[in-house]
mmCIF file of N, CA, C and O in Angstrom:
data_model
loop_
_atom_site.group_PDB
_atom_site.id
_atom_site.type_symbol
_atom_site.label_atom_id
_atom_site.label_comp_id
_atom_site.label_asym_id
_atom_site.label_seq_id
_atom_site.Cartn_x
_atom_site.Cartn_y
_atom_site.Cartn_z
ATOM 1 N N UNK A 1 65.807 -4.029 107.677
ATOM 2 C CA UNK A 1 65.603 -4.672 108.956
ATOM 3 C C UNK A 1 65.208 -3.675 110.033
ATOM 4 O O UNK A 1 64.299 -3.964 110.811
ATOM 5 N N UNK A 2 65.721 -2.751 110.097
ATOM 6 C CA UNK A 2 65.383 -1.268 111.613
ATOM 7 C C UNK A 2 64.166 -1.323 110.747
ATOM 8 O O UNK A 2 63.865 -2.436 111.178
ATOM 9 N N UNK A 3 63.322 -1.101 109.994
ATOM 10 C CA UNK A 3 62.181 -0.526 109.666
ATOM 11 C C UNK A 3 61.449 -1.673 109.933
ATOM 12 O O UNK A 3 60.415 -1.318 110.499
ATOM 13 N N UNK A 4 61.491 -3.076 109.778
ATOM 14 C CA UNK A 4 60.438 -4.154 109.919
ATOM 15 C C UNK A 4 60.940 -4.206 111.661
ATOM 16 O O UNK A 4 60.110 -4.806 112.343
ATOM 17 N N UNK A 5 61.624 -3.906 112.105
ATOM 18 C CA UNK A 5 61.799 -3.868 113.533
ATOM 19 C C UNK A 5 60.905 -2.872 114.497
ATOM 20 O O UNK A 5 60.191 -3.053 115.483
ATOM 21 N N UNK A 6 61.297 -1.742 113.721
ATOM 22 C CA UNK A 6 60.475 -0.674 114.306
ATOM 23 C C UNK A 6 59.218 -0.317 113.815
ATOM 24 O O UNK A 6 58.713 0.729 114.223
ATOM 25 N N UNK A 7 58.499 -1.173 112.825
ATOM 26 C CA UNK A 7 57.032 -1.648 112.650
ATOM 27 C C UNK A 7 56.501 -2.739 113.666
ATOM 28 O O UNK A 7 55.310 -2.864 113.949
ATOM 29 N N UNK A 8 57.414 -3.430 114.127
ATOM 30 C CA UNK A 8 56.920 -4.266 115.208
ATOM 31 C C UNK A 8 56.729 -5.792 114.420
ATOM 32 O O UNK A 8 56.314 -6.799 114.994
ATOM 33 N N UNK A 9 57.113 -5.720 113.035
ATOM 34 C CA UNK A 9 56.664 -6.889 111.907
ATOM 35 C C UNK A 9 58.075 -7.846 112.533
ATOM 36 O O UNK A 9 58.071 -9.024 112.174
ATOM 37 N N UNK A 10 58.905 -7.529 113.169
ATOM 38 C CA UNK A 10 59.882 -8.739 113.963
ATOM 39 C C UNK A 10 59.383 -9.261 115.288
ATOM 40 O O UNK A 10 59.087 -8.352 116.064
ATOM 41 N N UNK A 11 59.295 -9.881 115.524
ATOM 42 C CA UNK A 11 59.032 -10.334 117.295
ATOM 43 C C UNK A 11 60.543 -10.116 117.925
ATOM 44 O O UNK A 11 61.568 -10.652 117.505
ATOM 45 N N UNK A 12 60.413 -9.045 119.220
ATOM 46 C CA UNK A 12 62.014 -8.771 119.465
ATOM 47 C C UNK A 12 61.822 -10.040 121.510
ATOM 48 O O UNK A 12 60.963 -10.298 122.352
ATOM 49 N N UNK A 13 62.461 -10.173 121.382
ATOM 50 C CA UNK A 13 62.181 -10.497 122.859
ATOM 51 C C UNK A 13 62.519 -9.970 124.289
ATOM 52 O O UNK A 13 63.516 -9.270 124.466
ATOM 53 N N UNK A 14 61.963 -10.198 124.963
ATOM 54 C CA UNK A 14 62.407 -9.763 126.486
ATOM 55 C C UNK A 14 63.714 -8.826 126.495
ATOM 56 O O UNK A 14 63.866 -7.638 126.779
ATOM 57 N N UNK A 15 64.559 -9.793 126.088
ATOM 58 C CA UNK A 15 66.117 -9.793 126.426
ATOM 59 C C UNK A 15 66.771 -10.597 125.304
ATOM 60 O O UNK A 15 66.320 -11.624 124.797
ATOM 61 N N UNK A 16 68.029 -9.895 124.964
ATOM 62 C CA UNK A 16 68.836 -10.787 124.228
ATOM 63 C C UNK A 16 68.789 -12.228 124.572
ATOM 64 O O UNK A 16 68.166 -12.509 125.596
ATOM 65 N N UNK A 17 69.297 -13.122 123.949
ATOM 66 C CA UNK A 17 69.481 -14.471 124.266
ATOM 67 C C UNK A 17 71.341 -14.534 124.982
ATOM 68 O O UNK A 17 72.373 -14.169 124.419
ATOM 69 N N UNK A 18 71.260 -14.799 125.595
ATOM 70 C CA UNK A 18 73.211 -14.889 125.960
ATOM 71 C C UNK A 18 73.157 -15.803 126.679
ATOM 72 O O UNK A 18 72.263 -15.642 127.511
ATOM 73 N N UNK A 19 73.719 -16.781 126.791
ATOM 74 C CA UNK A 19 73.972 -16.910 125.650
ATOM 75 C C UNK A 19 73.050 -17.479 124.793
ATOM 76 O O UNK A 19 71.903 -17.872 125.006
ATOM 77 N N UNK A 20 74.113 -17.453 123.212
ATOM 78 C CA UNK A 20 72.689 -18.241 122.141
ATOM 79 C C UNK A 20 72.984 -19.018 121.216
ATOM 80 O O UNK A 20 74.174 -19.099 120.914
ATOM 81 N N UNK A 21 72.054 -19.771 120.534
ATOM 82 C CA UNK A 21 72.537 -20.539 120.011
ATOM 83 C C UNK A 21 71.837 -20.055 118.451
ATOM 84 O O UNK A 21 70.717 -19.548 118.400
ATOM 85 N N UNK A 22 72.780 -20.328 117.075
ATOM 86 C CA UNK A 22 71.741 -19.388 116.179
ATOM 87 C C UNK A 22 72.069 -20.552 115.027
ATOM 88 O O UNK A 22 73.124 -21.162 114.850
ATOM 89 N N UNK A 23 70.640 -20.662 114.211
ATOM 90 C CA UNK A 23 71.166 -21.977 112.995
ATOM 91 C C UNK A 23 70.408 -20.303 111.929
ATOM 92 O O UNK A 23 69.681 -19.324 112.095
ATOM 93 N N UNK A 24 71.276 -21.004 110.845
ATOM 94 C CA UNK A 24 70.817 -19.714 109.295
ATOM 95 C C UNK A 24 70.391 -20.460 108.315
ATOM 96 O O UNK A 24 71.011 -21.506 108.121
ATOM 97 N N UNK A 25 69.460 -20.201 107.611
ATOM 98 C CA UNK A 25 69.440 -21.220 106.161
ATOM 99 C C UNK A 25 69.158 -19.958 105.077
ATOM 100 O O UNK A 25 68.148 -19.266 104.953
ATOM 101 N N UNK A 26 70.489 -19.921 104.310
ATOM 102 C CA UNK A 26 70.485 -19.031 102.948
ATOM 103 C C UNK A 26 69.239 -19.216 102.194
ATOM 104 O O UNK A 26 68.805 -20.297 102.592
ATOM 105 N N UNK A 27 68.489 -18.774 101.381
ATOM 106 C CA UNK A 27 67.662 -19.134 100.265
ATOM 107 C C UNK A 27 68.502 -18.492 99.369
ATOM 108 O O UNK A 27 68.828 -17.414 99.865
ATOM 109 N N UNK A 28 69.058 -18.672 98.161
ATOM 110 C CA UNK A 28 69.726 -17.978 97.142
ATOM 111 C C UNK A 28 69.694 -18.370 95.801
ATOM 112 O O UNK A 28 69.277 -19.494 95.521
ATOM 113 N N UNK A 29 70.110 -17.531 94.856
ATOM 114 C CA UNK A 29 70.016 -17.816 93.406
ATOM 115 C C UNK A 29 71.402 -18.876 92.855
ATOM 116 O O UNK A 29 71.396 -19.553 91.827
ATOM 117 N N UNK A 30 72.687 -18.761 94.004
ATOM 118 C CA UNK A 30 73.334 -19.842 93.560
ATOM 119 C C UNK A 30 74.316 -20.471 94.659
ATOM 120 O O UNK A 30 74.658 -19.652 95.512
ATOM 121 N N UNK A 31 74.691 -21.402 94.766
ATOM 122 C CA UNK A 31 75.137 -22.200 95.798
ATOM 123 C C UNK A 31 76.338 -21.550 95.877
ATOM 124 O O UNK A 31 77.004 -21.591 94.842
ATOM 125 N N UNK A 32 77.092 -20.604 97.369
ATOM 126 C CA UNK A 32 78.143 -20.013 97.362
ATOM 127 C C UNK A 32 79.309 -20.814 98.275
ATOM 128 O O UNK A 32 79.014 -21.744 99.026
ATOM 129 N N UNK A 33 80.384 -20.420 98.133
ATOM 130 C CA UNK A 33 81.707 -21.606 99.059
ATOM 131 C C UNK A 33 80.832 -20.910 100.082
ATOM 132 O O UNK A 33 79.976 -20.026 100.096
ATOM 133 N N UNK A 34 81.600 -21.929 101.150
ATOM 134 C CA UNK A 34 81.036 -22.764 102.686
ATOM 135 C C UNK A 34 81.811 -20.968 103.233
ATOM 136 O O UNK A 34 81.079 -20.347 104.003
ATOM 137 N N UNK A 35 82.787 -20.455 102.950
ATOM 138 C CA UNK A 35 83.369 -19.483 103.398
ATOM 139 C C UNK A 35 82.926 -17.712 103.259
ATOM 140 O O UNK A 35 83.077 -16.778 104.046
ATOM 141 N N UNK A 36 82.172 -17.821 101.519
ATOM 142 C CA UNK A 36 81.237 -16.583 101.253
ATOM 143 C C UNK A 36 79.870 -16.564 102.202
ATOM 144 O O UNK A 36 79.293 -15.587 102.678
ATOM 145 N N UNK A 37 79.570 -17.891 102.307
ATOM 146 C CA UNK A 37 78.210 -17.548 103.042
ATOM 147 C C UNK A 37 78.099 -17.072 104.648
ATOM 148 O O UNK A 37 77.276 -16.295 105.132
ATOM 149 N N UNK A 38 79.072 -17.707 105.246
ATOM 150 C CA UNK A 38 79.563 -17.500 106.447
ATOM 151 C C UNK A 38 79.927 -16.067 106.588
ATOM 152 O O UNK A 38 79.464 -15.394 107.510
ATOM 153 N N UNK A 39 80.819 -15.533 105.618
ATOM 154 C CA UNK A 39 80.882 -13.947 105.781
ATOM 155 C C UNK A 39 79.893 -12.986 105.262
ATOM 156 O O UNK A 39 79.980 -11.833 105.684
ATOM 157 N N UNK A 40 78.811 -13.321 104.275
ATOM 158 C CA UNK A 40 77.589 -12.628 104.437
ATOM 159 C C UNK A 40 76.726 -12.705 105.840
ATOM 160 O O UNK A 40 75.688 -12.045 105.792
ATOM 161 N N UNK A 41 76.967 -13.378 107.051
ATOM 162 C CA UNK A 41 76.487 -13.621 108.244
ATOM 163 C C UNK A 41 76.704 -12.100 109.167
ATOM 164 O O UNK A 41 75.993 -11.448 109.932
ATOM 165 N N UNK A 42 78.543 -11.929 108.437
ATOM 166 C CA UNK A 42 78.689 -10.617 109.766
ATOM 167 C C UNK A 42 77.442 -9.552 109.796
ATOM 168 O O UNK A 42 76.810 -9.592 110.852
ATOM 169 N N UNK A 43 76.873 -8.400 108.610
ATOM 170 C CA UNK A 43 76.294 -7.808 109.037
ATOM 171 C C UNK A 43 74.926 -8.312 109.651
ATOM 172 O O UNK A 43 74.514 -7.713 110.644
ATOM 173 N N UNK A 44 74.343 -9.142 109.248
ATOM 174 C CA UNK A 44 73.246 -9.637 110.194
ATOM 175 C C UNK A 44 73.416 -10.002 111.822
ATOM 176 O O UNK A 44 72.634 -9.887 112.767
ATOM 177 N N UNK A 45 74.531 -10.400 111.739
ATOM 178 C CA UNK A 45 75.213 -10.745 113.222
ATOM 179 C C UNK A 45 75.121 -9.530 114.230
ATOM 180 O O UNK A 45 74.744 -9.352 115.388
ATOM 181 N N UNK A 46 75.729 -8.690 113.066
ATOM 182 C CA UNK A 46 76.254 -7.087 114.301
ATOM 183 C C UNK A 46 74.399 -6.188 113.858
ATOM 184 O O UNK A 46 74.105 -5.331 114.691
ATOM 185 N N UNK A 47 74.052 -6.252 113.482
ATOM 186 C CA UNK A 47 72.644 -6.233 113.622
ATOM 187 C C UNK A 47 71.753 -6.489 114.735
ATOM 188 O O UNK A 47 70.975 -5.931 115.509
ATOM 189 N N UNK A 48 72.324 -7.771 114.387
ATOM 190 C CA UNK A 48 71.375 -8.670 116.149
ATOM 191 C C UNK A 48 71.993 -8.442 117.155
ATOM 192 O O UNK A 48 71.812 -9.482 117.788
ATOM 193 N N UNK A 49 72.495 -7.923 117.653
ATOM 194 C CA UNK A 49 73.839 -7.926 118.782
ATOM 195 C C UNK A 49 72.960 -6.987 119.526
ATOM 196 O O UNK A 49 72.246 -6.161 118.958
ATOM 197 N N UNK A 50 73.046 -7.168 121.068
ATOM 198 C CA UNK A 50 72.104 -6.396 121.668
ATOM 199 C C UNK A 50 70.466 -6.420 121.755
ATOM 200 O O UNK A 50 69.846 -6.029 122.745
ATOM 201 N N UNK A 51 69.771 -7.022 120.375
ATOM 202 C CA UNK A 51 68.876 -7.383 120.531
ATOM 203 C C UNK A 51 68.221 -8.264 120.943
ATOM 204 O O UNK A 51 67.563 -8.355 121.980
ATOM 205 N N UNK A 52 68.482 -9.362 119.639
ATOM 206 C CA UNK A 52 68.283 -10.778 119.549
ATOM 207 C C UNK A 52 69.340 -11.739 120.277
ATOM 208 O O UNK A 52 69.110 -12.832 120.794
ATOM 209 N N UNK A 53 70.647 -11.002 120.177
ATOM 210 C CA UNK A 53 71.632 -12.105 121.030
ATOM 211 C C UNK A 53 72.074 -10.858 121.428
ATOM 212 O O UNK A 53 71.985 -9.715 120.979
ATOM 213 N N UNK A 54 72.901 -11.733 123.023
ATOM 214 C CA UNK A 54 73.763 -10.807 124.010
ATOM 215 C C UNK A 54 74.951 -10.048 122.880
ATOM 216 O O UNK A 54 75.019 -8.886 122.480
ATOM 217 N N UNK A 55 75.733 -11.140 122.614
ATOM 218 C CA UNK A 55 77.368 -10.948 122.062
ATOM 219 C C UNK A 55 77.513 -11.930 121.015
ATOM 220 O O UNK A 55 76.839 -12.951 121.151
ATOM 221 N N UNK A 56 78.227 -11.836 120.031
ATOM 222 C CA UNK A 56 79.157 -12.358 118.940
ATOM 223 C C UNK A 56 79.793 -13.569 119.262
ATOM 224 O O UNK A 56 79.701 -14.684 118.749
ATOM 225 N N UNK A 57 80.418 -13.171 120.155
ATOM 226 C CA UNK A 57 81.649 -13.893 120.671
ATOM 227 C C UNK A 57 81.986 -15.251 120.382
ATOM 228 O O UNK A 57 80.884 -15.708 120.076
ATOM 229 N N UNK A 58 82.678 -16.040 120.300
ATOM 230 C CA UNK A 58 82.433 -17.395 120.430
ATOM 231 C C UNK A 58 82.194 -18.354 121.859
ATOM 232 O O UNK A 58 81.956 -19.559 121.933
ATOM 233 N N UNK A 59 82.391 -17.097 123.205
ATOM 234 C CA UNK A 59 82.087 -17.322 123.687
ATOM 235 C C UNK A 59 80.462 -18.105 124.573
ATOM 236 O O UNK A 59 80.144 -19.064 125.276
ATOM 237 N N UNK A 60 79.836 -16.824 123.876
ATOM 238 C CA UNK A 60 78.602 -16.489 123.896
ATOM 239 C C UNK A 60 77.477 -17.048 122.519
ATOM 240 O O UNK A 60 76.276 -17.301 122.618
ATOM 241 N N UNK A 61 78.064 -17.096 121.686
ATOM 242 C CA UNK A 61 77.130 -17.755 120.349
ATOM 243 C C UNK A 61 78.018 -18.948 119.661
ATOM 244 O O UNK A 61 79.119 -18.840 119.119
ATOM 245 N N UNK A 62 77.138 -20.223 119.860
ATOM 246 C CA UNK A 62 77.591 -21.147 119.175
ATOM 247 C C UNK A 62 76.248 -20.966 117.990
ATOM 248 O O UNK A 62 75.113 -20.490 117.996
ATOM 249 N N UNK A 63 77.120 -21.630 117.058
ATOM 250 C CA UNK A 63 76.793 -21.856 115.973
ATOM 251 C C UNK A 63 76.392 -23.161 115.002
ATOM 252 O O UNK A 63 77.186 -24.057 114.717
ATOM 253 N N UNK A 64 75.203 -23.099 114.618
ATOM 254 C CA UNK A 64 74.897 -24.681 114.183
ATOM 255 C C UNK A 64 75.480 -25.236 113.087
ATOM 256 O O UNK A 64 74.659 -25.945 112.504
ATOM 257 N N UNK A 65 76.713 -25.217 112.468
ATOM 258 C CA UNK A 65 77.561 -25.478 111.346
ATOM 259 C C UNK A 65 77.343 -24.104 110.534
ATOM 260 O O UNK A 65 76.634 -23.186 110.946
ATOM 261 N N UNK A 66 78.177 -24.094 109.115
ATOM 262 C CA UNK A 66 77.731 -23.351 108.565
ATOM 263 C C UNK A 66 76.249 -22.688 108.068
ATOM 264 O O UNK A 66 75.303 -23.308 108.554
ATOM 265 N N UNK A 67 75.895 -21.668 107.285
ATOM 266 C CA UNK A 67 74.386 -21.641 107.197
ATOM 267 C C UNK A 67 74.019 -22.645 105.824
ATOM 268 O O UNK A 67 74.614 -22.674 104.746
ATOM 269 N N UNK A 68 73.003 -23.330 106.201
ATOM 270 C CA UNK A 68 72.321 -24.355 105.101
ATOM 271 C C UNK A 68 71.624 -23.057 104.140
ATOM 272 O O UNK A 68 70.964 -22.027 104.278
ATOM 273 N N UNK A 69 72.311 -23.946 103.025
ATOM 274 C CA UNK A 69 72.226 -23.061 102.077
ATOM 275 C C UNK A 69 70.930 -24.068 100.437
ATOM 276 O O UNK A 69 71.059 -25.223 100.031
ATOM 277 N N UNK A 70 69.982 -23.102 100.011
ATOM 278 C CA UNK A 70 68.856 -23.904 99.280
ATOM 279 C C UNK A 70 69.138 -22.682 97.871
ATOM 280 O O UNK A 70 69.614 -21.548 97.817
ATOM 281 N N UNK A 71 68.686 -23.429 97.088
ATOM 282 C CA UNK A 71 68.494 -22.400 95.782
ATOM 283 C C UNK A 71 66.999 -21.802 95.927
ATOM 284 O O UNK A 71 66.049 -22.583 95.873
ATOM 285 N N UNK A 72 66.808 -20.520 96.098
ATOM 286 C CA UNK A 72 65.117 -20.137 95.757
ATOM 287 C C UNK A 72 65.090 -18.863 94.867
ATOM 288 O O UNK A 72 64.810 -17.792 95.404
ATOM 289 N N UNK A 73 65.336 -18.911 93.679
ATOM 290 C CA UNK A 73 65.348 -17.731 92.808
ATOM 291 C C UNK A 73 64.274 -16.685 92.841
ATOM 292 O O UNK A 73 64.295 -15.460 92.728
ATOM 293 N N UNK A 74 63.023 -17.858 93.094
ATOM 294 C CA UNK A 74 61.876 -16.491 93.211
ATOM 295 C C UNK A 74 61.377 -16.031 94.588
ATOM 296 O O UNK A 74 60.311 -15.415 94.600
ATOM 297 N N UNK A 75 62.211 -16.322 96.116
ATOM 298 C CA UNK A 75 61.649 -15.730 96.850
ATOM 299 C C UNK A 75 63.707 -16.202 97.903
ATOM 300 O O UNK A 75 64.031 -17.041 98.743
ATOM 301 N N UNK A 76 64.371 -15.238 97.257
ATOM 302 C CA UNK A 76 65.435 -15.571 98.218
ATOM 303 C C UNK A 76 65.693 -14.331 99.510
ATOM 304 O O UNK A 76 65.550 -13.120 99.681
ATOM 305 N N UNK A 77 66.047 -15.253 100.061
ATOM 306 C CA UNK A 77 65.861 -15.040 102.186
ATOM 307 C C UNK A 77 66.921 -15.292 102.787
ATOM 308 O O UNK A 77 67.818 -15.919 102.225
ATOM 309 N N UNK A 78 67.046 -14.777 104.270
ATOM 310 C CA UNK A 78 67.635 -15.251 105.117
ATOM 311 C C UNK A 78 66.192 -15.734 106.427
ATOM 312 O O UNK A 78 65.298 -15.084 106.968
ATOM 313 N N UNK A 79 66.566 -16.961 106.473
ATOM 314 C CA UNK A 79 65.909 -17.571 107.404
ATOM 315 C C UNK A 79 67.023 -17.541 108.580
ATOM 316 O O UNK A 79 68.161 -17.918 108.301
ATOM 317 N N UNK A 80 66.654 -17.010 110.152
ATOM 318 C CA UNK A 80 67.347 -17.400 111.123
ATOM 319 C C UNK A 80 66.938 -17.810 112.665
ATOM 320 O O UNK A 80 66.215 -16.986 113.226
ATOM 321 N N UNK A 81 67.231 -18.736 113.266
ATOM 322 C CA UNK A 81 66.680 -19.173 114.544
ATOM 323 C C UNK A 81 67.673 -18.935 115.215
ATOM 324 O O UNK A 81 68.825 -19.258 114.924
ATOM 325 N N UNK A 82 67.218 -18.192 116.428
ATOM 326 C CA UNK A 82 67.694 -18.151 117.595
ATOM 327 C C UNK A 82 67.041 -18.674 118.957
ATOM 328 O O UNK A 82 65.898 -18.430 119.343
ATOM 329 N N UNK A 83 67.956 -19.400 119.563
ATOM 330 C CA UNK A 83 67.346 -19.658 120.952
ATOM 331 C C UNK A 83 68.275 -19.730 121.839
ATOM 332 O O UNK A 83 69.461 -19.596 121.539
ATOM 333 N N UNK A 84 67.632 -20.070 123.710
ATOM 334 C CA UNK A 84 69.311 -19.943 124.288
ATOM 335 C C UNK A 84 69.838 -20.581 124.448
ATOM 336 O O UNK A 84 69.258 -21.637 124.196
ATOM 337 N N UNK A 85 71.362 -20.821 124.981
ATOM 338 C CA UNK A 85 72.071 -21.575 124.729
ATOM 339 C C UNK A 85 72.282 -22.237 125.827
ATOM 340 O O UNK A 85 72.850 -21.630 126.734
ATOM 341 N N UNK A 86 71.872 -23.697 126.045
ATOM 342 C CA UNK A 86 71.843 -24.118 127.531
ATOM 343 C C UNK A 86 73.274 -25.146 127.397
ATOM 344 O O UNK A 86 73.419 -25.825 126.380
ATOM 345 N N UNK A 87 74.197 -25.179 128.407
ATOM 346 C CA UNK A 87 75.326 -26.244 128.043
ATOM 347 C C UNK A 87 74.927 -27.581 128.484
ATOM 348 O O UNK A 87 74.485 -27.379 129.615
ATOM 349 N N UNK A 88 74.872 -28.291 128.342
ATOM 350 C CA UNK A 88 75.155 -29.633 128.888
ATOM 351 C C UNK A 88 75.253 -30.179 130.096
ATOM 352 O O UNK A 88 76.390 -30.089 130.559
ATOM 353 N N UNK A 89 74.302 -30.830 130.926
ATOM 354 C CA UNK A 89 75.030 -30.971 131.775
ATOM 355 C C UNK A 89 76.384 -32.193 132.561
ATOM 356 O O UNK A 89 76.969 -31.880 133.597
#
């Protein structure tokens, strides 16, 4: 990821998003509990931190349920959207 970052092959933006709102969709070779996939999230999380989003927090990042998770054996990914997080009014 620092190397497709610092090729410029990521689009980074302006400014973190803070707050943000982030949905994930696994591509993987096998369907993992609702709880493994969620904790393969941290290092991508603390990755993005500062960049792509302000903070972690639960303050600051809601989350669109767990990450939707697909079987793709021959091209498995992390797909992730971020945008900001506007509340309600």
């Amino acid at each position: 990821l620092n190397l497709l970052s610092a090729s410029g092959a990521l689009p980074r933006p302006r400014a973190p998003f803070d707050p943000a709102h982030i949905t994930v969709s696994l591509f993987v070779w096998n369907i993992m509990d609702p709880d493994n996939a969620m904790a393969r999230m941290k290092p991508l999380i603390d990755w993005m931190r500062g960049v792509y989003i302000g903070d972690d927090s639960p303050k600051r990042l809601k989350w669109e349920g767990l990450p939707l998770q697909s079987i793709d054996r021959k091209n498995p990914r992390v797909e992730v959207s971020v945008q900001p997080w506007r509340a309600k009014p």
